[in-house]
Amino acid sequence: MPHYDWVWGSTPPLLKRHSEVKHALLRNYLIKYFLTLFSRLRREQIRMTVVDGFCGGGLYVNEDGREVPGSPLVILEAIEEAKYLVMTRQDRRKPIDIDVELICIDDCPSALEFLRNLLIQRNHGQALASQRIRLVHGQFADHSDAVIKRCEARSIRSGRALFVLDQYGYSAVPMHCLSDIFSRLAKAEVILTFYVDALIKFLDPKNLRQFTAATGIRSGMTAAEIDELKKSPWWRVALQANLYEDVTRASTAKFHTPFFIRPEQGFGDFWLLHLSQHWKARDVMAATHWEHHNHFAHYGGAGFNMFSTGYIGKLDDTGKLQTGFDFSDVAATVSQDTMLEQIPRLLSEVPDGISFEQFFMRLINTTPATRDMVETALLKLSAHQQLQVLGDDGVPSSARVHLKPEHVLRRPSQGAFSFSFKANGS
Ligand SMILES: C[S@@+](CC[C@H](N)C(=O)[O-])C[C@H]1O[C@@H](n2cnc3c(N)ncnc32)[C@H](O)[C@@H]1O
């Protein structure tokens, strides 16, 4: 993983392409986040805190030699862009107020000094003076409690906050920080970078102990079991699946997106985990990933239960993602086809039926698909009599375009319609 040096007066550090993609995702996610919140036309204000826990110096030079912003500027620019888009798209007259306090933490004094000078140069001096933007020196873990308190104080009712935790490696964000965030802030979200390849590459008993001590993540596996697992051709994928489960469980977040960034060469895969407490937040992030399909991927299959052995088994260890999943248009079709095959089987397990909401909630963390994509697959199956959609009165519904959360999904009782079909045909 790259390490950056910021010295005011010298050329900013080089930003690799995959990190630019990470910034594009952060920018687009934030814009979508605000557009989603302001889609309620009566809403005029949002008050929240954004914590950039590993903020860096705020400026880079990219591989083409152009100056590009780091995460603090990306966040500030995204807020301005979202304001503009809400006003113009919704033809609003009254200005909206996106009331964000940005807290930037870094343990490197020269990075923070660079960021301070940069913010002043880019007309954010007033925001620094009024503490709209706060620069905090030190380690994220040491400041997380105070920062959570600040978020609580600013949004007592909503607990709305976004934490961008872009660590270098995998051990600078202890899990108790994440569980604190989610237990104390009802509408908190976290975007966490995790260099899973770096951890796996050096995984041995000593490194496992250090990792557990630093993060509080207790891998369910002993060192001996890891050694045993490494004999399997799919050990890397199986280990990632295990670690992923450990991290998400320890974070205590209800919803998560297991997406990966694959740098073109060098540094190895890393996770960009989005953790949240609301399905809609997870859905907005999943939709953002589909828009950045060239650079994101995840191990596992296209439909549901992507981490279950069945799907992981399709991957080989050396080619890793050759048969994996990449959020492309092809992947969207494969995803649709896979769901068309899986859904009837899943519904057979609940003969009395299940509401659309429950069905989606049970599966949301196991699929790269968005809610709209799952809904489309269900409606397609319904049109082909592969499933029944019932209203809450138990009467078959004629829903063709949208499903209500309370619509009940059920396999037709005869089970006679077991032919399979693909998304592009019947
Ligand atoms: C990957 S860079 C962050 C880049 C930045 N988020 C961006 O996108 O432009 C990691 C940053 O975290 C800082 N850092 C490393 N360990 C830290 C810790 N434990 N707490 C806070 N900052 C840390 C480093 O000085 C470095 O600036």
PDB file of C-alpha atoms and ligand atoms in Angstrom, residues 4 6 22-23 52-58 60 70-72 105-108 111 138-141 166-168 172, ligand 1:
ATOM      1  CA  TYR A   4       2.216   9.588   1.061  1.00  0.00           C
ATOM      2  CA  TRP A   6       2.979  16.087   2.130  1.00  0.00           C
ATOM      3  CA  LYS A  22     -11.954   5.565  -4.568  1.00  0.00           C
ATOM      4  CA  HIS A  23     -12.347   9.353  -4.515  1.00  0.00           C
ATOM      5  CA  ASP A  52     -12.472  12.092   7.715  1.00  0.00           C
ATOM      6  CA  GLY A  53     -10.513   9.912  10.139  1.00  0.00           C
ATOM      7  CA  PHE A  54      -7.372   9.502   8.004  1.00  0.00           C
ATOM      8  CA  CYS A  55      -7.599  12.727   6.023  1.00  0.00           C
ATOM      9  CA  GLY A  56      -4.110  13.159   4.554  1.00  0.00           C
ATOM     10  CA  GLY A  57      -2.806  16.460   3.136  1.00  0.00           C
ATOM     11  CA  GLY A  58      -5.689  16.989   0.734  1.00  0.00           C
ATOM     12  CA  TYR A  60      -2.127  14.831  -5.019  1.00  0.00           C
ATOM     13  CA  GLY A  70      -7.749  14.401  -1.599  1.00  0.00           C
ATOM     14  CA  SER A  71     -10.680  13.248   0.504  1.00  0.00           C
ATOM     15  CA  PRO A  72     -11.322  16.494   2.505  1.00  0.00           C
ATOM     16  CA  ILE A 105      -7.978  13.691  11.738  1.00  0.00           C
ATOM     17  CA  ASP A 106      -4.436  12.679  10.832  1.00  0.00           C
ATOM     18  CA  ASP A 107      -1.485  11.572  12.917  1.00  0.00           C
ATOM     19  CA  CYS A 108       1.067  13.216  10.622  1.00  0.00           C
ATOM     20  CA  ALA A 111      -0.017  16.312   6.338  1.00  0.00           C
ATOM     21  CA  GLY A 138      -3.472  12.319  16.421  1.00  0.00           C
ATOM     22  CA  GLN A 139      -4.612   8.767  15.856  1.00  0.00           C
ATOM     23  CA  PHE A 140      -8.209   8.147  14.886  1.00  0.00           C
ATOM     24  CA  ALA A 141      -8.686   5.499  17.575  1.00  0.00           C
ATOM     25  CA  ASP A 166      -9.273   5.461   4.820  1.00  0.00           C
ATOM     26  CA  GLN A 167      -6.473   3.747   6.709  1.00  0.00           C
ATOM     27  CA  TYR A 168      -3.207   2.635   5.093  1.00  0.00           C
ATOM     28  CA  ALA A 172      -5.746   1.264  12.615  1.00  0.00           C
TER      29      ALA A 172
HETATM   30  C1  LIG B   1      -4.386   6.468   2.778  1.00  0.00           C
HETATM   31  S1  LIG B   1      -3.901   7.999   3.472  1.00  0.00           S
HETATM   32  C2  LIG B   1      -5.387   8.889   3.492  1.00  0.00           C
HETATM   33  C3  LIG B   1      -5.694   9.620   2.272  1.00  0.00           C
HETATM   34  C4  LIG B   1      -6.915  10.483   2.314  1.00  0.00           C
HETATM   35  N1  LIG B   1      -8.044   9.868   2.997  1.00  0.00           N
HETATM   36  C5  LIG B   1      -7.322  10.820   0.923  1.00  0.00           C
HETATM   37  O1  LIG B   1      -8.162  10.075   0.365  1.00  0.00           O
HETATM   38  O2  LIG B   1      -6.828  11.769   0.336  1.00  0.00           O
HETATM   39  C6  LIG B   1      -3.766   7.621   5.178  1.00  0.00           C
HETATM   40  C7  LIG B   1      -3.509   8.830   6.064  1.00  0.00           C
HETATM   41  O3  LIG B   1      -3.693   8.414   7.398  1.00  0.00           O
HETATM   42  C8  LIG B   1      -2.683   8.943   8.236  1.00  0.00           C
HETATM   43  N2  LIG B   1      -2.601   7.988   9.358  1.00  0.00           N
HETATM   44  C9  LIG B   1      -1.919   6.828   9.459  1.00  0.00           C
HETATM   45  N3  LIG B   1      -2.220   6.190  10.616  1.00  0.00           N
HETATM   46  C10 LIG B   1      -3.152   6.947  11.241  1.00  0.00           C
HETATM   47  C11 LIG B   1      -3.909   6.805  12.447  1.00  0.00           C
HETATM   48  N4  LIG B   1      -3.761   5.739  13.228  1.00  0.00           N
HETATM   49  N5  LIG B   1      -4.808   7.768  12.758  1.00  0.00           N
HETATM   50  C12 LIG B   1      -4.989   8.854  11.953  1.00  0.00           C
HETATM   51  N6  LIG B   1      -4.285   9.041  10.802  1.00  0.00           N
HETATM   52  C13 LIG B   1      -3.389   8.108  10.447  1.00  0.00           C
HETATM   53  C14 LIG B   1      -1.465   9.058   7.367  1.00  0.00           C
HETATM   54  O4  LIG B   1      -0.627  10.112   7.837  1.00  0.00           O
HETATM   55  C15 LIG B   1      -2.096   9.399   6.009  1.00  0.00           C
HETATM   56  O5  LIG B   1      -2.180  10.789   5.814  1.00  0.00           O
END
